[in-house]
């Protein structure tokens, strides 16, 4: 078999229907909804079929182009992790498409929106299913352009175009390294097929250089420090898009790529150290920044930054199964959080929690589903986030004590462990603050007093996502599920089954540490009046402005680059354009002079011609005479 039919259909269906949807006019809502929802439903069916079939080795693929001895192939590799992640992506995409039908009911640009969501979904599924690095890069970049279009969808908001440009440019910075890393691996391995790259005899220097360059792209796409600043601003896009970006596409892509290429990363201790330090800063930075926000979507955005730090931290300590487990649980509860927040914003008309309150009785379905999602985010026992986060803390402990025998130095693993534990307490604090400030107390605005549940097209996805938010964690107790997360196939050709893995989730005494920190952080937040804003102190301003890292980047990068661009423009205008303009002016002047000569009176022109003829005749006579 050249190409796995399921692997080709998985991204192919939503991509094809998305392209078809782009041909519709903006007001063609019904056909656009049919194409959008239908594409997501079909993708979910294919993903479930692939997951039920079980791990499948890399196919040989179809050659798309050849560059000397290097070939780019369209091939797929639907192993265990790919099948599970594909199901998560498709479920979230379907919920977002259904939810958007009601949420964007009055949007006159719904048709291109639905088509772009389908393209976004197909691009992520292409990254998930691809068995070739170049084809993976294509999906990676298509997600970038789709995020730009969707974040800037509402052109009436002045911040939306700015946020779209910022997201596009910041992620492009990382993608330069990502492209160079892929090129280095392909040239050194003699193939872009992932299985061939794994089998190639690459030097340690090549592996380290390639992994570090790939991490630049991962930092951009997965919003890791220092390329994390675009993600909170991306909240200018429609709320369903926030759910899609934060839960199942874009930011999850970077984590998935590192997990997919982990056989390379575990061969480079340097790359894992960089990843560990990046993750440690990101998870705590994101949690503290979330604590200082009053915009409900920005709280959730910073929580995404923090939770992505957990995933990359798990990868750094050598636990890709725990990272993928948290990716799956996070996809469920974060999609639910954003869609529930969208229901609240739809009812209240603002993102600010200062204008909310008292919504528990007015929006019971939204309250209970969002409560479950917040509990999962905080890591409350039984909920999905508890099991996956506990698996990461346990993996960091084993790496710190040396029990995991991974390449990461124990001191660096200890930094990941301490950061993960501190982040548990801070996460509990901002979760309790958001929960009480949104749903508790008395309504603090007329809109909050008149709030009501959203229509069923928005309420239904909340109830669907609440199921994995509560129950998905228990899947981690099954060894078969853990086998899928580890990857059911090994070796260059994917034909050697790996040995069975231990359950990725299990209770040990280590669970006591995050539980104590969870209670402590939640108790500190519970003591505050939910109606009271944060005190105006230097610390709260520091958190609210995310440690002023945007301002730092603006001063150290944006302004110098803009100044350099202005200087280059002036140099181009005065030197390059000046030289070109000077040549043109000189030619024009010479032409004018000749024109004036040609315009002389006829007698003078005749005299000049005769004089020239005499001179030429004399010269010819002299030359002929000398020659004789």
Coordinates of C-alpha atoms in Angstrom, one line a residue:
X1 CA 0.0 0.0 0.0
X2 CA 1.6 3.3 -1.1
X3 CA -0.6 5.7 1.0
X4 CA -2.9 4.7 3.9
X5 CA -6.4 5.6 2.8
X6 CA -7.4 6.7 6.3
X7 CA -4.3 8.8 6.7
X8 CA -5.0 10.6 3.4
X9 CA -8.7 11.1 4.1
X10 CA -8.1 12.4 7.6
X11 CA -6.8 15.8 6.6
X12 CA -8.0 15.6 3.0
X13 CA -11.8 15.8 3.7
X14 CA -11.8 19.0 5.8
X15 CA -9.2 20.6 3.5
X16 CA -11.2 19.9 0.4
X17 CA -14.5 21.1 1.9
X18 CA -12.8 24.1 3.3
X19 CA -11.5 25.1 -0.1
X20 CA -15.0 24.6 -1.5
X21 CA -16.4 26.8 1.2
X22 CA -14.1 29.6 0.2
X23 CA -16.0 29.8 -3.1
X24 CA -19.3 30.8 -1.3
X25 CA -20.4 34.3 -0.7
X26 CA -20.3 35.6 2.9
X27 CA -24.1 35.5 3.2
X28 CA -24.5 31.8 2.2
X29 CA -24.9 30.6 5.8
X30 CA -26.7 27.3 5.2
X31 CA -24.3 25.8 2.6
X32 CA -21.3 27.1 4.6
X33 CA -22.6 25.5 7.8
X34 CA -23.3 22.2 5.9
X35 CA -19.7 22.2 4.6
X36 CA -18.2 23.1 7.9
X37 CA -20.1 20.8 10.2
X38 CA -20.0 18.0 7.5
X39 CA -16.3 18.3 7.1
X40 CA -15.7 18.1 10.9
X41 CA -18.1 15.2 11.2
X42 CA -16.4 13.3 8.4
X43 CA -13.0 14.0 9.9
X44 CA -14.2 12.7 13.3
X45 CA -15.5 9.5 11.7
X46 CA -12.2 8.9 10.0
X47 CA -10.2 9.6 13.2
X48 CA -12.4 7.2 15.1
X49 CA -11.9 4.5 12.5
X50 CA -8.1 5.1 12.6
X51 CA -8.1 4.9 16.4
X52 CA -10.2 1.7 16.5
X53 CA -8.0 0.1 13.8
X54 CA -5.0 0.6 16.1
X55 CA -1.4 1.7 15.4
X56 CA -0.3 1.7 11.8
X57 CA 3.2 1.9 10.6
X58 CA 4.5 4.5 8.2
X59 CA 3.5 3.9 4.6
X60 CA 5.9 4.4 1.7
X61 CA 4.0 7.4 0.5
X62 CA 3.7 9.0 -3.0
X63 CA 6.6 11.0 -4.3
X64 CA 5.5 14.6 -4.9
X65 CA 8.8 16.1 -5.9
X66 CA 12.5 15.2 -6.2
X67 CA 15.4 17.5 -5.5
X68 CA 18.5 15.6 -6.5
X69 CA 18.7 12.6 -4.2
X70 CA 16.1 14.1 -1.8
X71 CA 12.4 13.3 -2.4
X72 CA 9.3 14.9 -0.8
X73 CA 6.6 12.3 -0.3
X74 CA 3.0 12.4 0.7
X75 CA 3.0 9.7 3.3
X76 CA 1.2 9.1 6.6
X77 CA 2.0 7.5 9.9
X78 CA -1.0 6.9 12.0
X79 CA 0.5 5.3 15.1
X80 CA -1.1 5.2 18.5
X81 CA -0.6 8.8 19.5
X82 CA -1.6 10.1 16.1
X83 CA -4.9 8.3 16.2
X84 CA -5.8 9.6 19.7
X85 CA -4.7 13.2 19.0
X86 CA -6.7 13.1 15.7
X87 CA -9.8 12.2 17.6
X88 CA -9.3 15.1 20.0
X89 CA -8.8 17.5 17.2
X90 CA -11.9 16.3 15.3
X91 CA -14.1 16.4 18.4
X92 CA -13.1 20.0 19.3
X93 CA -13.4 21.1 15.7
X94 CA -16.9 19.7 15.4
X95 CA -18.0 21.3 18.6
X96 CA -16.6 24.6 17.4
X97 CA -18.3 24.4 14.1
X98 CA -21.7 23.6 15.7
X99 CA -21.2 26.3 18.3
X100 CA -20.3 28.9 15.7
X101 CA -23.5 28.5 13.8
X102 CA -25.3 30.2 16.7
X103 CA -22.5 32.4 18.1
X104 CA -21.9 34.1 14.7
X105 CA -25.6 34.2 13.9
X106 CA -25.5 37.8 12.7
X107 CA -22.1 37.7 11.1
X108 CA -22.2 38.6 7.4
X109 CA -18.8 36.9 6.9
X110 CA -19.8 33.5 8.4
X111 CA -19.1 31.6 5.1
X112 CA -15.4 32.4 4.9
X113 CA -15.1 31.9 8.6
X114 CA -16.5 28.4 8.5
X115 CA -14.3 27.5 5.5
X116 CA -11.2 28.8 7.3
X117 CA -12.0 26.7 10.4
X118 CA -12.2 23.7 8.1
X119 CA -8.8 24.5 6.6
X120 CA -7.4 25.1 10.1
X121 CA -8.7 21.7 11.2
X122 CA -7.3 20.0 8.1
X123 CA -3.9 21.6 8.5
X124 CA -3.6 20.3 12.1
X125 CA -4.7 16.8 11.0
X126 CA -2.1 17.0 8.3
X127 CA 0.6 17.7 10.9
X128 CA -0.8 14.8 13.0
X129 CA -0.9 12.2 10.3
X130 CA 2.1 13.2 8.2
X131 CA 5.0 10.8 7.8
X132 CA 7.2 13.3 5.9
X133 CA 8.8 16.4 7.5
X134 CA 8.1 18.7 4.5
X135 CA 4.4 17.7 4.3
X136 CA 4.3 18.3 8.1
X137 CA 5.8 21.8 7.5
X138 CA 3.0 22.5 4.9
X139 CA 0.3 21.8 7.5
X140 CA 2.3 23.8 10.1
X141 CA 2.4 26.9 7.8
X142 CA -1.2 26.6 6.7
X143 CA -2.2 26.8 10.3
X144 CA -0.2 30.0 10.6
X145 CA -2.1 31.7 7.7
X146 CA -5.5 30.4 9.0
X147 CA -4.8 31.7 12.5
X148 CA -4.0 35.1 10.9
X149 CA -7.3 35.2 9.0
X150 CA -9.4 33.9 12.0
X151 CA -7.9 36.1 14.7
X152 CA -8.5 39.2 12.5
X153 CA -12.0 38.0 11.4
X154 CA -13.9 40.8 13.1
X155 CA -12.5 43.8 11.2
X156 CA -14.7 46.2 13.2
X157 CA -12.4 45.7 16.3
X158 CA -9.3 47.8 16.0
X159 CA -7.3 45.3 18.1
X160 CA -8.2 42.3 15.9
X161 CA -5.9 43.2 12.9
X162 CA -3.1 44.1 15.2
X163 CA -3.4 40.8 17.1
X164 CA -3.5 38.9 13.8
X165 CA -0.4 40.5 12.5
X166 CA 1.4 40.0 15.9
X167 CA 0.5 36.3 15.9
X168 CA 1.7 35.9 12.4
X169 CA 5.0 37.7 12.8
X170 CA 6.0 36.2 16.2
X171 CA 5.3 32.7 15.0
X172 CA 7.2 33.4 11.7
X173 CA 10.3 34.2 13.8
X174 CA 10.2 30.7 15.3
X175 CA 9.3 29.1 12.0
X176 CA 12.6 30.2 10.4
X177 CA 14.4 28.0 12.8
X178 CA 11.8 25.2 12.3
X179 CA 12.4 25.3 8.6
X180 CA 16.2 25.2 8.9
X181 CA 15.9 22.3 11.4
X182 CA 13.9 20.3 8.9
X183 CA 16.2 21.1 6.1
X184 CA 19.2 20.0 8.2
X185 CA 17.6 16.7 9.1
X186 CA 16.6 16.0 5.5
X187 CA 20.0 16.7 4.0
X188 CA 21.9 14.8 6.6
X189 CA 19.6 11.8 6.6
X190 CA 19.1 11.8 2.9
X191 CA 15.4 11.7 3.3
X192 CA 12.5 13.8 4.7
X193 CA 10.5 10.7 5.7
X194 CA 10.3 10.7 9.5
X195 CA 11.0 6.9 9.7
X196 CA 14.1 7.3 7.6
X197 CA 15.3 10.2 9.7
X198 CA 15.0 8.1 12.8
X199 CA 16.9 5.3 11.2
X200 CA 19.7 7.5 9.9
X201 CA 23.1 7.6 11.6
X202 CA 23.2 11.2 12.5
X203 CA 26.0 12.8 14.5
X204 CA 25.4 14.2 17.9
X205 CA 26.1 17.7 16.7
X206 CA 23.6 17.4 13.8
X207 CA 20.9 16.1 16.1
X208 CA 21.5 18.9 18.7
X209 CA 21.6 21.7 16.1
X210 CA 18.4 20.4 14.4
X211 CA 16.5 19.9 17.7
X212 CA 17.5 23.4 18.9
X213 CA 16.2 24.9 15.6
X214 CA 13.0 22.9 15.8
X215 CA 12.5 24.2 19.3
X216 CA 12.4 27.8 17.9
X217 CA 9.4 26.9 15.9
X218 CA 7.8 25.0 18.8
X219 CA 8.3 28.1 21.1
X220 CA 6.5 30.2 18.5
X221 CA 3.6 27.9 17.8
X222 CA 3.1 26.6 21.3
X223 CA 3.5 30.0 22.9
X224 CA 6.6 29.2 25.0
X225 CA 8.8 31.8 26.5
X226 CA 10.1 34.1 25.0
X227 CA 7.8 33.8 21.9
X228 CA 4.6 33.5 24.0
X229 CA 3.4 37.1 23.8
X230 CA 1.1 36.7 20.8
X231 CA -1.3 34.2 22.4
X232 CA -3.1 36.5 25.0
X233 CA -3.6 39.2 22.3
X234 CA -5.1 36.6 20.0
X235 CA -8.2 36.8 22.2
X236 CA -9.3 39.5 19.8
X237 CA -10.6 36.8 17.6
X238 CA -14.1 35.2 18.0
X239 CA -14.4 33.0 21.1
X240 CA -14.9 29.7 19.2
X241 CA -11.6 30.4 17.4
X242 CA -9.9 30.9 20.8
X243 CA -11.2 27.4 21.8
X244 CA -9.9 25.9 18.6
X245 CA -6.5 27.5 18.8
X246 CA -6.0 26.9 22.5
X247 CA -7.4 23.4 22.7
X248 CA -6.7 21.3 19.6
X249 CA -4.7 23.1 17.0
X250 CA -1.9 25.6 16.6
X251 CA -0.5 25.6 20.2
X252 CA -0.9 21.9 20.5
X253 CA 1.0 21.4 17.3
X254 CA 4.4 22.2 18.8
X255 CA 4.0 19.8 21.7
X256 CA 2.8 17.1 19.3
X257 CA 5.8 17.6 17.0
X258 CA 8.3 17.3 19.8
X259 CA 6.5 14.1 21.0
X260 CA 6.5 12.8 17.4
X261 CA 10.2 13.5 17.0
X262 CA 11.1 12.5 20.6
X263 CA 13.5 9.7 19.5
X264 CA 15.7 12.6 18.2
X265 CA 15.2 14.9 21.1
X266 CA 16.2 12.2 23.7
X267 CA 19.5 11.9 21.9
X268 CA 20.4 15.5 22.7
X269 CA 20.8 16.5 26.4
X270 CA 21.4 20.1 25.4
X271 CA 18.0 20.4 23.6
X272 CA 16.2 18.8 26.5
X273 CA 17.9 21.3 28.9
X274 CA 16.8 24.2 26.8
X275 CA 13.3 22.7 26.6
X276 CA 13.2 22.2 30.4
X277 CA 14.2 25.8 31.2
X278 CA 11.8 27.2 28.6
X279 CA 9.0 25.1 30.1
X280 CA 9.8 26.0 33.7
X281 CA 9.7 29.7 33.0
X282 CA 6.6 29.4 30.8
X283 CA 4.3 27.5 33.2
X284 CA 4.9 29.8 36.2
X285 CA 4.9 33.0 34.1
X286 CA 1.6 32.1 32.5
X287 CA 0.0 31.2 35.8
X288 CA 1.1 34.4 37.6
X289 CA 0.0 36.5 34.6
X290 CA -3.5 34.9 34.6
X291 CA -3.8 35.8 38.3
X292 CA -3.7 39.5 37.4
X293 CA -6.3 39.6 34.6
X294 CA -9.9 40.8 34.8
X295 CA -10.7 39.8 31.2
X296 CA -12.1 36.3 31.4
X297 CA -10.7 35.3 28.0
X298 CA -7.2 36.6 28.9
X299 CA -7.3 34.6 32.1
X300 CA -7.9 31.5 30.1
X301 CA -5.3 32.5 27.5
X302 CA -2.6 32.8 30.1
X303 CA -3.7 29.5 31.6
X304 CA -3.1 27.9 28.2
X305 CA 0.4 29.3 28.2
X306 CA 0.9 27.8 31.6
X307 CA -0.5 24.4 30.8
X308 CA 1.6 24.2 27.6
X309 CA 4.5 24.7 29.9
X310 CA 3.4 21.5 31.7
X311 CA 3.4 19.6 28.5
X312 CA 6.8 20.7 27.3
X313 CA 8.1 20.1 30.8
X314 CA 6.9 16.6 30.7
X315 CA 8.7 16.1 27.3
X316 CA 11.9 17.6 28.8
X317 CA 12.0 15.1 31.7
X318 CA 11.5 12.2 29.3
X319 CA 7.8 11.5 29.6
X320 CA 6.2 12.0 26.2
X321 CA 3.3 9.8 27.2
X322 CA 2.5 12.1 30.1
X323 CA 2.8 15.1 27.8
X324 CA 0.4 13.7 25.3
X325 CA -2.0 12.6 28.1
X326 CA -2.1 16.2 29.3
X327 CA -2.5 17.4 25.7
X328 CA -5.6 15.3 25.4
X329 CA -7.2 16.2 28.7
X330 CA -6.3 19.9 28.2
X331 CA -8.0 19.8 24.7
X332 CA -11.2 18.7 26.4
X333 CA -11.4 21.1 29.4
X334 CA -9.8 24.1 27.6
X335 CA -12.2 23.9 24.7
X336 CA -15.1 23.6 27.2
X337 CA -13.7 26.6 29.2
X338 CA -13.6 28.9 26.1
X339 CA -17.0 27.9 24.8
X340 CA -18.5 28.3 28.3
X341 CA -16.8 31.7 28.5
X342 CA -18.3 32.5 25.1
X343 CA -21.7 31.7 26.5
X344 CA -21.2 34.0 29.4
X345 CA -19.9 36.8 27.1
X346 CA -22.9 36.2 24.8
X347 CA -25.2 36.7 27.7
X348 CA -23.5 39.6 29.5
X349 CA -22.0 41.5 26.5
X350 CA -18.5 42.0 27.9
X351 CA -15.3 40.1 28.7
X352 CA -14.7 41.8 32.0
X353 CA -15.5 39.8 35.1
X354 CA -16.1 43.1 37.0
X355 CA -19.5 43.3 35.1
X356 CA -20.4 39.7 35.8
X357 CA -21.4 37.9 39.0
X358 CA -24.6 36.1 40.1
X359 CA -24.7 33.9 37.0
X360 CA -25.0 30.6 38.8
X361 CA -28.8 30.7 39.0
X362 CA -29.3 32.4 35.7
X363 CA -27.1 30.0 33.6
X364 CA -27.1 26.7 35.4
X365 CA -25.9 24.5 32.5
X366 CA -23.1 26.9 31.7
X367 CA -22.2 27.1 35.4
X368 CA -21.9 23.4 36.0
X369 CA -20.0 22.6 32.8
X370 CA -17.6 25.5 33.4
X371 CA -17.2 24.4 37.0
X372 CA -16.1 20.9 35.8
X373 CA -13.7 22.5 33.4
X374 CA -12.2 24.8 36.0
X375 CA -11.8 21.8 38.4
X376 CA -10.0 19.9 35.7
X377 CA -7.7 22.9 35.0
X378 CA -6.9 23.2 38.7
X379 CA -6.3 19.5 39.1
X380 CA -9.1 18.6 41.5
X381 CA -9.2 14.9 42.0
X382 CA -11.3 12.7 39.8
X383 CA -11.4 15.3 37.0
X384 CA -9.3 14.7 33.9
X385 CA -6.7 17.4 34.6
X386 CA -5.8 15.8 38.0
X387 CA -4.6 12.6 36.5
X388 CA -2.6 14.1 33.7
X389 CA -1.0 16.8 35.8
X390 CA -0.1 14.3 38.5
X391 CA 1.6 12.1 35.9
X392 CA 3.7 15.1 34.9
X393 CA 4.7 15.9 38.5
X394 CA 5.5 12.3 39.1
X395 CA 7.7 12.1 36.0
X396 CA 9.6 15.2 37.1
X397 CA 10.1 13.7 40.5
X398 CA 11.5 10.5 39.0
X399 CA 13.8 12.5 36.7
X400 CA 15.0 14.6 39.7
X401 CA 15.8 11.5 41.8
X402 CA 17.5 9.7 38.8
X403 CA 15.0 6.9 38.7
X404 CA 14.0 7.5 35.1
X405 CA 17.7 7.3 33.8
X406 CA 17.0 10.0 31.2
X407 CA 19.6 12.3 29.6
X408 CA 18.3 15.4 31.4
X409 CA 20.6 16.5 34.3
X410 CA 18.9 16.0 37.7
X411 CA 19.4 19.6 38.7
X412 CA 17.5 20.8 35.7
X413 CA 14.7 18.3 36.3
X414 CA 14.4 19.7 39.8
X415 CA 13.8 23.1 38.3
X416 CA 10.9 21.6 36.3
X417 CA 9.5 19.9 39.4
X418 CA 9.6 23.0 41.6
X419 CA 8.1 25.2 38.9
X420 CA 5.3 22.6 38.3
X421 CA 4.5 22.4 42.0
X422 CA 4.4 26.2 42.5
X423 CA 2.2 26.5 39.4
X424 CA -0.3 24.2 40.9
X425 CA -0.9 26.7 43.8
X426 CA -1.1 29.7 41.5
X427 CA -3.5 27.9 39.1
X428 CA -5.8 27.1 42.0
X429 CA -5.8 30.7 43.0
X430 CA -6.8 32.2 39.6
X431 CA -9.3 29.4 39.0
X432 CA -11.1 30.1 42.3
X433 CA -11.0 33.8 41.6
X434 CA -12.5 33.4 38.1
X435 CA -15.2 31.0 39.3
X436 CA -16.3 33.2 42.2
X437 CA -16.0 36.5 40.3
X438 CA -18.0 35.2 37.3
X439 CA -20.7 33.1 39.0
X440 CA -20.7 34.0 42.7
X441 CA -22.1 36.9 44.6
X442 CA -24.6 39.4 43.3
X443 CA -24.9 40.5 39.7
X444 CA -22.7 43.6 39.1
X445 CA -24.4 44.9 36.0
X446 CA -27.8 45.1 34.4
X447 CA -26.7 42.7 31.6
X448 CA -25.7 40.1 34.3
X449 CA -29.1 40.5 36.0
X450 CA -30.8 39.8 32.6
X451 CA -28.5 36.9 31.6
X452 CA -29.9 33.6 30.3
X453 CA -28.7 30.3 28.9
X454 CA -27.5 30.4 25.2
X455 CA -29.4 28.5 22.5
X456 CA -28.9 24.7 22.2
X457 CA -26.4 25.0 19.3
X458 CA -24.1 26.6 21.9
X459 CA -25.2 24.6 24.9
X460 CA -25.0 21.2 23.3
X461 CA -21.2 21.4 22.7
X462 CA -20.7 22.3 26.4
X463 CA -22.5 19.2 27.5
X464 CA -20.5 17.0 25.0
X465 CA -17.1 18.4 26.1
X466 CA -18.1 18.0 29.8
X467 CA -18.0 14.2 29.4
X468 CA -14.2 13.9 28.6
X469 CA -13.5 16.7 31.0
X470 CA -14.8 14.5 33.8
X471 CA -14.0 11.0 32.6
X472 CA -11.0 11.1 30.3
X473 CA -8.5 10.9 33.1
X474 CA -9.6 7.4 34.0
X475 CA -8.4 6.2 30.6
X476 CA -4.9 6.8 31.9
X477 CA -5.3 4.0 34.4
X478 CA -5.6 1.5 31.5
X479 CA -2.4 0.0 30.2
X480 CA -3.8 -0.2 26.7
X481 CA -4.4 3.5 26.6
X482 CA -0.8 4.1 27.8
X483 CA 0.5 1.8 25.1
X484 CA -1.2 4.0 22.5
X485 CA 0.4 7.1 24.1
X486 CA 3.9 5.6 24.0
X487 CA 3.5 4.6 20.4
X488 CA 2.5 1.2 19.3
X489 CA 5.3 0.9 16.7
X490 CA 9.0 1.3 16.8
X491 CA 12.0 0.9 14.5
X492 CA 12.7 2.6 11.2
X493 CA 9.9 0.9 9.3
X494 CA 7.4 0.9 12.1
X495 CA 7.1 -2.9 12.1
X496 CA 8.3 -3.7 15.6
X497 CA 5.8 -3.4 18.4
X498 CA 7.1 -1.7 21.5
X499 CA 6.7 -3.5 24.9
X500 CA 3.7 -2.8 26.9
X501 CA 3.9 0.4 29.0
X502 CA 2.8 1.0 32.6
X503 CA -0.4 3.0 33.0
X504 CA 0.4 6.6 32.5
X505 CA -1.8 7.6 35.5
X506 CA -1.7 6.0 38.9
X507 CA -2.0 7.2 42.4
X508 CA 1.1 7.4 44.6
X509 CA 2.1 9.3 47.7
X510 CA 3.5 12.0 45.3
X511 CA -0.1 13.1 44.6
X512 CA -0.2 14.6 48.1
X513 CA 2.2 17.4 47.2
X514 CA 0.1 19.0 44.4
X515 CA -3.1 18.4 46.4
X516 CA -1.7 20.4 49.4
X517 CA -0.6 23.2 47.1
X518 CA -4.0 23.1 45.4
X519 CA -5.8 23.6 48.7
X520 CA -3.4 26.3 49.8
X521 CA -3.8 28.3 46.6
X522 CA -7.5 27.9 46.5
X523 CA -7.9 28.9 50.1
X524 CA -6.0 32.1 49.7
X525 CA -8.2 33.1 46.7
X526 CA -11.4 32.1 48.5
X527 CA -10.7 34.5 51.3
X528 CA -11.1 37.5 49.0
X529 CA -14.4 39.2 48.2
X530 CA -15.3 38.1 44.6
X531 CA -16.8 41.5 43.9
X532 CA -13.6 43.3 44.9
X533 CA -11.0 44.0 42.2
X534 CA -7.3 43.3 42.8
X535 CA -5.5 45.9 44.9
X536 CA -3.5 48.4 42.9
X537 CA 0.0 47.4 43.9
X538 CA 3.3 47.0 42.1
X539 CA 2.9 43.2 42.2
X540 CA -0.6 43.1 40.8
X541 CA 0.4 45.6 38.0
X542 CA 3.4 43.3 37.3
X543 CA 1.1 40.3 36.9
X544 CA -1.6 42.3 34.9
X545 CA 1.1 43.4 32.5
X546 CA 2.6 39.9 32.3
X547 CA 5.9 41.1 33.7
X548 CA 6.1 43.8 31.1
X549 CA 7.7 41.4 28.6
X550 CA 5.7 42.9 25.8
X551 CA 7.3 46.3 26.6
X552 CA 10.7 44.7 26.9
X553 CA 10.3 43.0 23.5
X554 CA 9.1 46.3 22.0
X555 CA 12.1 48.1 23.4
X556 CA 14.7 45.5 22.5
X557 CA 13.4 44.1 19.3
X558 CA 10.4 45.9 17.7
X559 CA 11.7 49.5 18.0
X560 CA 15.3 48.8 16.9
X561 CA 14.0 46.7 13.9
X562 CA 11.5 49.4 13.0
X563 CA 14.3 52.1 13.3
X564 CA 16.6 49.9 11.1
X565 CA 13.8 49.5 8.5
X566 CA 13.3 53.3 8.4
X567 CA 17.0 53.9 8.0
X568 CA 17.2 51.3 5.2
X569 CA 14.2 53.0 3.5
X570 CA 15.9 56.4 3.7
X571 CA 19.1 54.9 2.4
X572 CA 17.2 53.3 -0.4
X573 CA 15.4 56.5 -1.3
X574 CA 18.5 58.7 -1.2
X575 CA 21.3 56.4 -2.4
X576 CA 19.8 53.7 -4.6
X577 CA 16.8 55.7 -5.8
X578 CA 19.0 58.8 -6.0
X579 CA 21.6 57.0 -8.2
X580 CA 18.8 55.7 -10.5
X581 CA 17.1 59.1 -10.6
X582 CA 20.5 60.8 -11.2
X583 CA 21.2 58.5 -14.2
X584 CA 17.7 59.3 -15.5
X585 CA 18.2 63.0 -15.0
X586 CA 21.6 63.0 -16.7
X587 CA 20.2 61.1 -19.7
X588 CA 17.3 63.5 -19.9
X589 CA 19.7 66.5 -19.7
X590 CA 21.9 65.1 -22.4
X591 CA 18.9 64.4 -24.6
X592 CA 17.7 67.9 -24.1
X593 CA 21.1 69.3 -25.1
X594 CA 21.1 67.2 -28.3
X595 CA 17.5 68.2 -29.0
X596 CA 18.6 71.9 -28.8
X597 CA 21.5 71.2 -31.2
X598 CA 19.1 69.4 -33.6
X599 CA 16.7 72.2 -33.4
X600 CA 19.3 74.7 -34.8
X601 CA 18.6 76.7 -37.9
X602 CA 19.0 75.0 -41.3
X603 CA 22.0 77.0 -42.5
X604 CA 23.9 76.2 -39.3
X605 CA 22.9 72.5 -39.6
X606 CA 24.0 72.4 -43.3
X607 CA 27.3 74.0 -42.5
X608 CA 27.9 71.5 -39.7
X609 CA 27.1 68.6 -42.0
X610 CA 29.4 69.9 -44.8
X611 CA 32.1 70.6 -42.3
X612 CA 31.9 67.1 -40.8
X613 CA 32.0 65.6 -44.3
X614 CA 35.2 67.6 -45.1
X615 CA 36.8 66.5 -41.9
X616 CA 35.9 62.8 -42.6
X617 CA 37.2 63.1 -46.2
X618 CA 40.5 64.6 -45.0
X619 CA 41.0 61.9 -42.4
X620 CA 40.3 59.1 -45.0
X621 CA 42.8 60.7 -47.5
X622 CA 45.5 60.9 -44.9
X623 CA 45.0 57.3 -43.8
X624 CA 45.0 56.1 -47.5
X625 CA 48.2 58.1 -48.2
X626 CA 50.0 56.8 -45.2
X627 CA 49.0 53.2 -46.1
X628 CA 50.6 53.5 -49.5

